């Protein structure tokens, strides 16, 4: 499994910060910084050979956008999907929430292309709109999939906040899920070089619509508004008695609000999980 260069992930975060700065300080649904974020990520994926599409929806009187990217090849009846939300709250640029997940997924997607990966499964990535308005984009995507298309998606992995400045290493799936979700959870856990905690995040991110549709889900998360305990600081470092992300949903969620080690480990974990679950169809020669 290739190591994901964290410097590349950081470069994507710098791009998202610049987009926010140039568009009134945020990348929120219905604001110009959101569509600029979509166009930016889309251009990188198009150049790398992805088949991309932008799905529009309406929420709170504004047009929202999901960006979907398919890596050509693999079994169309056996789709592995990975995603995270690309929108921020309106209070700030949303660099940890969720520039980090968006950037980590982008760099993993670009690494798939660089390596010429030809996996057994078909790979699809999603960058969701309007998560911050109540999981609107991902719910729209799942609810508008024809039944046959929906049944082709065998697993969905979600990455929302993977570089919290006082990080924890959380892995989740969803309760009442098909058995496959346990495998996803175990694979994500195995991907980390640090101890993890299994947690339940309920319906707090974009995996929820997939879980509701009976698709096995999993994800990683480095923590938001909750305070790190002494025991957690012992095993993970950082500061006990302080939130995992003090800048959660605030204007200070900027490029300075990221722990690079957590971002690096989680980006590598996305790659490890993708390479493990997608099946090594092997790299084509050349
Ligand atoms: N989805 C939440 C937000 O964007 C953050 C979150 C992510 C919470 C993952 C729990 C688990 O605000
Ligand atoms: Zn948020
Ligand atoms: Zn989020």
Coordinates of C-alpha atoms and ligand atoms in Angstrom, one line a residue:
X1 CA 0.0 0.0 0.0
X2 CA 1.5 3.3 -1.0
X3 CA 2.2 5.9 1.7
X4 CA 0.1 9.0 1.1
X5 CA 2.4 12.1 1.0
X6 CA 1.0 14.3 3.8
X7 CA 2.6 17.3 2.1
X8 CA 0.2 16.8 -0.8
X9 CA -2.7 16.6 1.5
X10 CA -1.6 19.8 3.2
X11 CA -1.3 21.5 -0.3
X12 CA -5.0 20.6 -0.9
X13 CA -5.9 22.2 2.4
X14 CA -4.0 25.3 1.5
X15 CA -6.0 25.5 -1.7
X16 CA -9.3 25.2 0.2
X17 CA -8.1 27.9 2.7
X18 CA -7.3 30.2 -0.2
X19 CA -10.7 29.5 -1.8
X20 CA -12.4 30.5 1.5
X21 CA -10.2 33.6 1.9
X22 CA -11.1 34.7 -1.6
X23 CA -14.8 34.1 -1.1
X24 CA -15.8 35.8 2.0
X25 CA -14.1 33.5 4.5
X26 CA -16.2 30.3 4.1
X27 CA -17.0 27.4 1.8
X28 CA -20.6 27.1 2.9
X29 CA -23.6 25.7 1.0
X30 CA -25.1 28.4 -1.2
X31 CA -22.0 30.6 -1.0
X32 CA -19.4 31.1 -3.8
X33 CA -16.7 29.3 -1.8
X34 CA -18.6 26.0 -2.0
X35 CA -18.9 25.9 -5.8
X36 CA -15.3 27.0 -6.1
X37 CA -14.3 24.1 -3.9
X38 CA -16.2 21.7 -6.1
X39 CA -14.7 23.0 -9.2
X40 CA -11.2 22.9 -7.8
X41 CA -11.4 19.2 -6.6
X42 CA -13.2 18.3 -9.9
X43 CA -10.4 19.7 -12.0
X44 CA -7.8 17.7 -10.2
X45 CA -9.8 14.5 -10.6
X46 CA -10.5 15.1 -14.3
X47 CA -6.8 15.6 -15.0
X48 CA -6.0 12.3 -13.3
X49 CA -8.5 10.3 -15.4
X50 CA -11.6 10.1 -13.2
X51 CA -15.1 10.2 -14.7
X52 CA -16.7 13.0 -12.7
X53 CA -20.2 14.3 -12.4
X54 CA -21.8 17.1 -10.4
X55 CA -25.2 16.3 -9.0
X56 CA -27.4 19.4 -8.2
X57 CA -30.0 19.6 -5.5
X58 CA -31.8 22.4 -3.8
X59 CA -31.7 23.1 -0.1
X60 CA -32.8 26.2 1.9
X61 CA -33.5 28.0 -1.4
X62 CA -30.0 27.6 -2.7
X63 CA -28.5 25.1 -5.2
X64 CA -26.2 22.5 -3.7
X65 CA -23.7 20.2 -5.4
X66 CA -22.4 16.7 -4.9
X67 CA -19.2 15.8 -6.7
X68 CA -19.0 12.1 -7.8
X69 CA -15.9 10.6 -9.2
X70 CA -15.6 7.1 -10.7
X71 CA -12.3 5.4 -11.3
X72 CA -12.8 3.5 -14.6
X73 CA -12.7 -0.3 -14.4
X74 CA -13.5 -2.9 -11.8
X75 CA -16.6 -4.9 -11.3
X76 CA -19.6 -2.6 -11.8
X77 CA -21.7 -4.8 -9.6
X78 CA -19.2 -4.6 -6.7
X79 CA -18.7 -0.9 -5.9
X80 CA -16.6 0.4 -3.0
X81 CA -17.5 4.0 -2.3
X82 CA -15.6 6.5 -0.1
X83 CA -16.7 10.0 0.7
X84 CA -16.8 13.1 2.9
X85 CA -18.5 16.5 2.9
X86 CA -16.9 19.4 1.1
X87 CA -19.0 22.2 2.6
X88 CA -18.1 24.2 5.6
X89 CA -20.3 26.1 8.1
X90 CA -20.7 29.8 7.3
X91 CA -18.8 30.8 10.3
X92 CA -15.4 29.9 8.8
X93 CA -13.3 28.1 6.2
X94 CA -13.9 24.6 7.6
X95 CA -10.4 23.4 7.2
X96 CA -10.5 20.5 9.8
X97 CA -14.3 20.2 9.2
X98 CA -14.1 18.9 6.6
X99 CA -11.2 20.2 4.5
X100 CA -9.2 17.4 6.0
X101 CA -11.4 14.5 5.0
X102 CA -11.9 16.1 1.6
X103 CA -8.2 16.6 1.0
X104 CA -7.3 13.1 2.3
X105 CA -9.8 11.5 0.0
X106 CA -8.6 13.6 -2.9
X107 CA -4.9 12.7 -2.4
X108 CA -5.8 9.0 -2.1
X109 CA -7.8 9.2 -5.3
X110 CA -4.9 10.9 -7.1
X111 CA -2.6 8.2 -5.7
X112 CA -4.9 5.5 -7.2
X113 CA -4.4 7.2 -10.5
X114 CA -0.6 7.7 -10.1
X115 CA -0.2 4.0 -9.3
X116 CA -2.5 2.9 -12.1
X117 CA -4.5 0.7 -9.6
X118 CA -6.7 -1.8 -11.3
X119 CA -8.8 -3.2 -8.4
X120 CA -11.3 -6.0 -8.5
X121 CA -14.0 -3.7 -7.2
X122 CA -15.2 -0.5 -8.9
X123 CA -14.1 2.6 -7.0
X124 CA -16.2 5.6 -6.5
X125 CA -15.6 8.8 -4.5
X126 CA -18.1 11.3 -3.3
X127 CA -17.7 14.9 -2.0
X128 CA -21.0 15.9 -0.4
X129 CA -22.7 19.2 -0.3
X130 CA -24.8 20.7 2.5
X131 CA -23.8 18.2 5.1
X132 CA -23.8 21.1 7.6
X133 CA -27.5 21.7 6.8
X134 CA -28.4 18.2 7.9
X135 CA -26.6 15.6 5.7
X136 CA -28.6 17.0 2.7
X137 CA -26.3 16.2 -0.2
X138 CA -25.5 12.6 0.8
X139 CA -29.1 11.9 1.6
X140 CA -30.1 13.3 -1.8
X141 CA -27.6 11.1 -3.5
X142 CA -28.6 7.8 -1.8
X143 CA -32.4 8.6 -2.1
X144 CA -32.1 9.2 -5.8
X145 CA -30.1 6.1 -6.7
X146 CA -32.1 3.6 -8.7
X147 CA -32.6 0.5 -6.6
X148 CA -30.2 -1.6 -8.8
X149 CA -27.5 1.1 -8.5
X150 CA -27.9 1.2 -4.8
X151 CA -27.5 -2.5 -4.5
X152 CA -24.2 -2.4 -6.4
X153 CA -22.6 -0.3 -3.6
X154 CA -21.3 -2.9 -1.2
X155 CA -19.6 -0.6 1.3
X156 CA -19.3 3.1 2.1
X157 CA -16.4 4.7 4.0
X158 CA -16.8 8.2 5.5
X159 CA -14.1 10.7 6.5
X160 CA -15.2 13.8 8.3
X161 CA -12.7 15.7 10.5
X162 CA -9.4 13.6 10.3
X163 CA -6.9 16.2 11.5
X164 CA -8.2 17.6 14.8
X165 CA -5.6 19.7 16.6
X166 CA -5.9 17.7 19.8
X167 CA -6.6 14.5 18.1
X168 CA -8.3 11.2 19.1
X169 CA -8.3 8.2 16.9
X170 CA -11.9 7.0 16.6
X171 CA -13.3 4.4 14.3
X172 CA -17.0 3.9 13.8
X173 CA -19.6 1.9 11.9
X174 CA -23.3 2.0 12.5
X175 CA -25.5 0.0 14.8
X176 CA -27.9 -2.6 13.4
X177 CA -25.8 -2.9 10.3
X178 CA -25.1 -5.8 8.0
X179 CA -22.1 -7.9 9.0
X180 CA -19.9 -6.3 6.4
X181 CA -19.7 -3.1 8.6
X182 CA -17.7 -5.1 11.2
X183 CA -15.2 -5.9 8.5
X184 CA -14.9 -2.3 7.6
X185 CA -14.5 -1.3 11.2
X186 CA -11.8 -4.0 11.7
X187 CA -9.9 -3.0 8.5
X188 CA -10.0 0.7 9.5
X189 CA -8.7 -0.2 12.9
X190 CA -5.9 -2.3 11.5
X191 CA -4.9 0.6 9.3
X192 CA -3.7 2.7 12.3
X193 CA -0.3 2.5 14.0
X194 CA -1.9 4.0 17.1
X195 CA -4.5 2.6 19.5
X196 CA -8.1 3.4 18.4
X197 CA -11.4 3.7 20.2
X198 CA -14.5 2.3 18.6
X199 CA -17.2 4.8 18.9
X200 CA -20.7 5.5 17.8
X201 CA -21.3 8.8 16.1
X202 CA -25.0 8.0 15.3
X203 CA -26.3 10.1 12.5
X204 CA -23.8 12.9 12.7
X205 CA -22.2 12.5 9.3
X206 CA -22.8 11.4 5.7
X207 CA -22.5 7.6 6.3
X208 CA -26.0 7.8 7.8
X209 CA -28.0 7.7 4.6
X210 CA -25.9 4.8 3.3
X211 CA -26.5 2.9 6.6
X212 CA -30.2 3.5 6.4
X213 CA -30.2 2.0 2.9
X214 CA -28.6 -1.1 4.3
X215 CA -25.2 -0.5 3.0
X216 CA -22.3 -1.4 5.4
X217 CA -20.5 1.7 6.5
X218 CA -17.4 2.7 8.4
X219 CA -15.3 5.8 9.1
X220 CA -12.6 7.5 11.1
X221 CA -12.8 10.7 13.1
X222 CA -10.4 12.6 15.3
X223 CA -12.9 14.3 17.4
X224 CA -14.9 17.6 17.6
X225 CA -16.4 19.5 20.6
X226 CA -15.9 16.7 23.2
X227 CA -13.1 17.1 25.8
X228 CA -10.1 14.7 25.7
X229 CA -9.9 12.7 28.9
X230 CA -6.7 12.1 30.9
X231 CA -6.7 8.4 29.7
X232 CA -7.0 9.5 26.1
X233 CA -4.1 12.0 26.5
X234 CA -2.1 9.2 28.0
X235 CA -2.4 7.0 24.9
X236 CA -2.6 9.6 22.2
X237 CA -0.7 12.6 23.5
X238 CA -2.2 16.1 23.4
X239 CA -4.0 17.9 26.1
X240 CA -6.5 16.4 28.6
X241 CA -9.4 18.7 29.6
X242 CA -9.4 20.4 26.2
X243 CA -11.7 19.7 23.3
X244 CA -10.4 17.6 20.4
X245 CA -11.2 20.6 18.2
X246 CA -11.6 23.9 20.0
X247 CA -12.3 25.6 16.7
X248 CA -15.2 23.2 15.7
X249 CA -17.7 25.2 13.7
X250 CA -15.9 28.5 14.4
X251 CA -14.0 31.1 12.4
X252 CA -10.7 29.8 13.8
X253 CA -11.1 26.4 11.9
X254 CA -8.3 27.6 9.6
X255 CA -5.2 26.1 8.1
X256 CA -3.6 26.4 11.6
X257 CA -6.3 24.2 13.1
X258 CA -4.8 20.9 11.9
X259 CA -2.6 18.2 13.6
X260 CA -0.4 17.0 10.7
X261 CA 0.4 13.7 12.4
X262 CA -3.3 12.8 12.7
X263 CA -3.9 14.0 9.1
X264 CA -1.0 11.8 7.9
X265 CA -2.1 8.7 9.8
X266 CA -5.7 9.0 8.7
X267 CA -4.8 9.6 5.0
X268 CA -2.6 6.5 5.1
X269 CA -5.5 4.7 6.8
X270 CA -7.8 5.6 3.9
X271 CA -5.3 4.2 1.4
X272 CA -4.7 1.0 3.5
X273 CA -8.4 0.4 3.7
X274 CA -9.0 1.1 0.1
X275 CA -6.2 -1.1 -1.1
X276 CA -7.2 -3.9 1.3
X277 CA -10.9 -3.9 0.5
X278 CA -10.8 -3.1 -3.2
X279 CA -8.8 -6.2 -4.1
X280 CA -5.6 -6.1 -6.0
X281 CA -6.5 -6.7 -9.5
X282 CA -2.9 -5.7 -10.0
X283 CA -1.3 -2.7 -11.7
X284 CA -1.4 -2.8 -15.5
X285 CA 2.1 -3.0 -17.0
X286 CA 3.8 0.3 -17.8
Ligands
LIG1 N1 -20.5 15.8 11.0 C1 -20.2 16.6 12.1 C2 -20.0 18.0 11.5 O1 -19.7 18.2 10.3 C3 -18.9 16.3 12.7 C4 -18.8 14.8 13.1 C5 -18.1 14.0 12.2 C6 -19.3 14.3 14.2 C7 -17.9 12.6 12.5 C8 -19.2 13.0 14.5 C9 -18.5 12.2 13.7 O2 -20.2 19.0 12.1
LIG2 ZN1 -19.5 20.4 10.8
LIG3 ZN1 -18.1 17.6 9.3

